[in-house]
Structures are given as structure tokens and as C-alpha cells.
Short mmCIF file of C-alpha atoms in Angstrom, two decimals:
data_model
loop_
_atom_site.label_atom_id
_atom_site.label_comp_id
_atom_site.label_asym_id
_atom_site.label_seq_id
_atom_site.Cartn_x
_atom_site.Cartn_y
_atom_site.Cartn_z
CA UNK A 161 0.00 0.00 0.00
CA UNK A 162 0.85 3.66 -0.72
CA UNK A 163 2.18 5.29 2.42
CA UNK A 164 3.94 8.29 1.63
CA UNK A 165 2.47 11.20 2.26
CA UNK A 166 3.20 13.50 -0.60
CA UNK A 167 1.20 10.16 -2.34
CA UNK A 168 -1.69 10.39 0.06
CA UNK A 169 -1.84 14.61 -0.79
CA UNK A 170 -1.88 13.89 -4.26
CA UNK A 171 -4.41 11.30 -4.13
CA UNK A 172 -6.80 13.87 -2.18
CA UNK A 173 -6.01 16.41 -4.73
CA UNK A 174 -7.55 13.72 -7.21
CA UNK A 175 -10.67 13.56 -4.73
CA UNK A 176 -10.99 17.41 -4.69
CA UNK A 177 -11.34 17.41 -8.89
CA UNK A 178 -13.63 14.36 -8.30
CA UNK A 179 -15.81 16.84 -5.34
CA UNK A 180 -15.89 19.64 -8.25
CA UNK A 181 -17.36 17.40 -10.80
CA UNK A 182 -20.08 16.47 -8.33
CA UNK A 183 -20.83 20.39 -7.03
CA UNK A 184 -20.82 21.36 -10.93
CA UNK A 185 -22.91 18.53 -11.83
CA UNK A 186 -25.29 19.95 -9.60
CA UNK A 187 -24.77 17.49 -6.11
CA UNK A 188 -22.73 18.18 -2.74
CA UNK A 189 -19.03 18.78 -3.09
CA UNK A 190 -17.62 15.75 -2.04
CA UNK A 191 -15.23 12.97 -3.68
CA UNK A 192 -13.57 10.11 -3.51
CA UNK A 193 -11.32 7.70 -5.21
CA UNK A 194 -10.42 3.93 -4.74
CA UNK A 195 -6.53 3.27 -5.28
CA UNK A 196 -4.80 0.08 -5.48
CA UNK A 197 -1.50 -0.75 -3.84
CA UNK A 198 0.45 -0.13 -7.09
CA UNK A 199 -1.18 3.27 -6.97
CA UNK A 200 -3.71 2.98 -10.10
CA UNK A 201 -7.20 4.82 -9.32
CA UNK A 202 -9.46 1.68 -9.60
CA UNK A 203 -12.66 3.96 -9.29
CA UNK A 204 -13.57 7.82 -9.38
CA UNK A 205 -16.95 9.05 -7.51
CA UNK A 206 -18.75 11.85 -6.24
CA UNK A 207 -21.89 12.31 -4.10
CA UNK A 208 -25.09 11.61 -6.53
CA UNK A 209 -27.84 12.09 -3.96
CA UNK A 210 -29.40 15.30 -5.09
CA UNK A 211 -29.38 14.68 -9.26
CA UNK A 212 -30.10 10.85 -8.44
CA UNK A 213 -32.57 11.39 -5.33
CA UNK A 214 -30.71 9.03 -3.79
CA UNK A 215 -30.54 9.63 0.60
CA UNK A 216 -27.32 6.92 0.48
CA UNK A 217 -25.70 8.73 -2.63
CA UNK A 218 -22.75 9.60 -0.60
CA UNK A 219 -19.37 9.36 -3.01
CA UNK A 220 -17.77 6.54 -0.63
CA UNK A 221 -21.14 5.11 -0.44
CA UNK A 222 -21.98 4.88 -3.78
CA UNK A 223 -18.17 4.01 -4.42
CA UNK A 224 -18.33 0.92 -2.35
CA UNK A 225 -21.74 -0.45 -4.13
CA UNK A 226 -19.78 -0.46 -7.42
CA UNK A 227 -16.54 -1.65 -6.61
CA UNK A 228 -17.88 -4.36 -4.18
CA UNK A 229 -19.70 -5.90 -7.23
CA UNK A 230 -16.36 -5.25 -9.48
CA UNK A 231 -13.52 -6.46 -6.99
CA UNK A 232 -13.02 -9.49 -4.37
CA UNK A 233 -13.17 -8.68 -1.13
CA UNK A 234 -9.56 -9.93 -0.69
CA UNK A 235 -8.50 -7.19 -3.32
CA UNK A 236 -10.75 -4.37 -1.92
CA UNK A 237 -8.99 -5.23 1.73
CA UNK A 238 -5.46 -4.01 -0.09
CA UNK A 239 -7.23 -0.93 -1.37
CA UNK A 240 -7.20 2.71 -0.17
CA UNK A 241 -10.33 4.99 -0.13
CA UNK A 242 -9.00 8.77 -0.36
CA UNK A 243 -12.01 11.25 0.21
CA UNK A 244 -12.22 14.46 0.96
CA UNK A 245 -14.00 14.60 4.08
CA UNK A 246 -13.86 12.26 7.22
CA UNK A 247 -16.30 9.34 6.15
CA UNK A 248 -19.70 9.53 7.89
CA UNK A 249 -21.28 6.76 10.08
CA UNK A 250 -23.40 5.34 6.71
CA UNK A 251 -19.77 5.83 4.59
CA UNK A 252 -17.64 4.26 7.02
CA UNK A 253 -20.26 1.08 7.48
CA UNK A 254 -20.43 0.98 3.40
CA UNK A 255 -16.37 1.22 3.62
CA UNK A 256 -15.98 -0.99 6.74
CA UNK A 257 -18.84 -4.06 4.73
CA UNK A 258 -16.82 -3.26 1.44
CA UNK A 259 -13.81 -4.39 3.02
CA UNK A 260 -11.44 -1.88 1.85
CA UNK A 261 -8.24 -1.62 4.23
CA UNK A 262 -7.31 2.04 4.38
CA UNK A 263 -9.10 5.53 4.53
CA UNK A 264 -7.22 8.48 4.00
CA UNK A 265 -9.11 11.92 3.96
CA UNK A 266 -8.85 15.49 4.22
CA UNK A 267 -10.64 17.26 6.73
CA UNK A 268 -12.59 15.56 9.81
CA UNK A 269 -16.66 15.54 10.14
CA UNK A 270 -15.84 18.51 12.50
CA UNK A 271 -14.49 20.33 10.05
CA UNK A 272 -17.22 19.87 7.85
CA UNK A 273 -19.66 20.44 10.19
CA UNK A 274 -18.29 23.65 10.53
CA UNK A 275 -18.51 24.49 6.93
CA UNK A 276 -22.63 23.27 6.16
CA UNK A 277 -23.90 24.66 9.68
CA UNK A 278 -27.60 23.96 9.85
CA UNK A 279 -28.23 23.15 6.40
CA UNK A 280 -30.76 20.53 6.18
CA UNK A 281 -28.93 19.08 3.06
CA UNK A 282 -25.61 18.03 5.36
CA UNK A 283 -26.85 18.08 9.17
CA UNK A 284 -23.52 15.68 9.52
CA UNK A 285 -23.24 13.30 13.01
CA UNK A 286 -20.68 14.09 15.33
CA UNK A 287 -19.30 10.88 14.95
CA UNK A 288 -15.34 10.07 13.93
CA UNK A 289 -15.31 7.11 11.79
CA UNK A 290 -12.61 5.90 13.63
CA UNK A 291 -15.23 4.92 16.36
CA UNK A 292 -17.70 3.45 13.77
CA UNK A 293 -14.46 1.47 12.77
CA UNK A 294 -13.46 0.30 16.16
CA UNK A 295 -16.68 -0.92 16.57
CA UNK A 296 -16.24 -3.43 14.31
CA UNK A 297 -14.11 -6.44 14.10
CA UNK A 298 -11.34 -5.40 11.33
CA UNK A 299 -8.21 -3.36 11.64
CA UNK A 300 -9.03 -0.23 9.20
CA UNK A 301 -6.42 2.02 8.87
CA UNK A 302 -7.41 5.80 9.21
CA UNK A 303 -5.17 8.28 7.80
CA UNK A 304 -5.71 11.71 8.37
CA UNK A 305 -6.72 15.13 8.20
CA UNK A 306 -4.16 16.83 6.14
CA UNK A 307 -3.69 20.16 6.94
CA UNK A 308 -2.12 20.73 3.74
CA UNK A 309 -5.23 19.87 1.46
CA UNK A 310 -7.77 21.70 3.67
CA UNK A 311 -7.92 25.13 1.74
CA UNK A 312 -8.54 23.35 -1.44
CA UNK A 313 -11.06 20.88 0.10
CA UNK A 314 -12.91 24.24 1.72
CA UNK A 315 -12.32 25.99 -1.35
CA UNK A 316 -15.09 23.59 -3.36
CA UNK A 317 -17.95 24.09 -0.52
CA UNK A 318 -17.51 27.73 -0.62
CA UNK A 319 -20.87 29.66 -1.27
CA UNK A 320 -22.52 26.13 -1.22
CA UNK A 321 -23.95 25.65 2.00
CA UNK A 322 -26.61 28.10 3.73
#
């Protein structure tokens, strides 16, 4: 698996073009990708819940329904999930009964929670997905926030949310 960090930046920077697509396709700002441990992006998505009407079309949700009927579980377990925010409680259950073996992201649910206030699209759970992880009864990595990708993650929910 990929574990240097100028890697892991660059891989989040791929996640933040992936977040644009989705906010200029008309749904949330948020992205992620699916990386293998040579480093090839396996999978692309953003968040499809608003153009889809879809209340589960989180990116890393709707990332992990794809690539769970594409991959083995065995090769999703070597994978890495970069997004750009923490994974939510639904996100990290998708990620944790998906299988893959390593989230890296950029800023934390706090973080975000911060940035969409009150808005009823985004009302996020104070909830680290670390805990929704250690709940379970597999060792998922959890890499992150990077300070150094937070402006440009920010940068895509700017004027967004109310």
C-alpha cells in the first residue's frame, strides 16, 4: 500500500477534482477515489444524492456499491479509499462491509460540520469514523486530516452551504 504522504496529498487532490465534478454537476461537493496498492485509481466518484434522489448517494457510499460488485473482497482489503472529508457513520459502514483496508481523507466531520452549519442538506453526526471502525471487528487504517489539502477541500464548498 501507498504510504507516503506526498502520495496520500496527491491522491486527495484527485478527490478534490472528483468533489468539483459532483458540485458542478449539480450534487454536494464531495469525492472520492479507490486506489490500489500499485497506486492505479481503480474507481472515481462523487456524491449523486441530489441529481439521483438518492438519501445513500454519498461518493464513498456509492463508491463501495460499485466496486464491491467489481472487486473481491480480498482485493478491496489491499485498497485505499481517499475522500475528501472524514467518512460519515453510513460511509464508514459501506467502507468498513466493502472491506477496503485504508481511509485516507482530508478534513474531519468537524471540520465539515463547521462548513454546512444547519443546512438541512448536510446536518452531519458528530461521529469520527474511527469509532464506527473500532466498533467493528477489522483493523481499518485511518489516515488523516491533512492540513495541507484543507484550503482546497474548503475551497469547493464555498458559497454552497446556507
Amino acid at each position: 500500500m501507498i504510504a507516503d504522504k506526498e502520495q496520500h496529498v496527491d491522491f486527495l487532490r484527485r478527490a478534490v477534482e472528483v468533489s468539483r465534478k459532483a458540485r458542478e454537476s449539480g450534487n454536494t461537493p464531495f469525492g472520492c477515489i479507490l486506489v490500489d496498492p500499485r497506486g492505479q485509481v481503480l474507481w472515481e466518484q462523487g456524491n449523486i444524492e441530489i441529481t439521483e434522489h438518492n438519501c445513500t448517494g454519498h461518493a464513498e457510499t456509492t463508491l463501495m456499491e460499485a466496486v464491491s460488485k467489481r472487486f473481491s473482497k480480498q482485493e478491496l482489503w489491499e485498497c485505499t479509499l481517499y475522500t475528501t472529508a472524514e467518512p460519515c457513520a453510513m460511509c464508514a459502514g459501506s467502507i468498513y462491509w466493502g472491506n477496503v483496508g485504508r481511509v485516507v481523507f482530508g478534513i474531519t466531520e468537524k471540520r465539515l460540520a463547521e462548513l454546512t452549519g444547519d443546512d438541512e442538506q448536510n446536518l452531519t453526526l458528530d461521529l469520527p469514523c474511527t469509532e464506527v471502525f473500532a466498533a467493528g471487528r477489522k483493523p481499518i487504517v485511518v489516515i488523516g486530516p491533512f492540513p495541507e489539502i484543507e484550503d482546497e477541500v474548503v475551497a469547493v464548498h464555498a458559497g454552497y452551504w446556507k
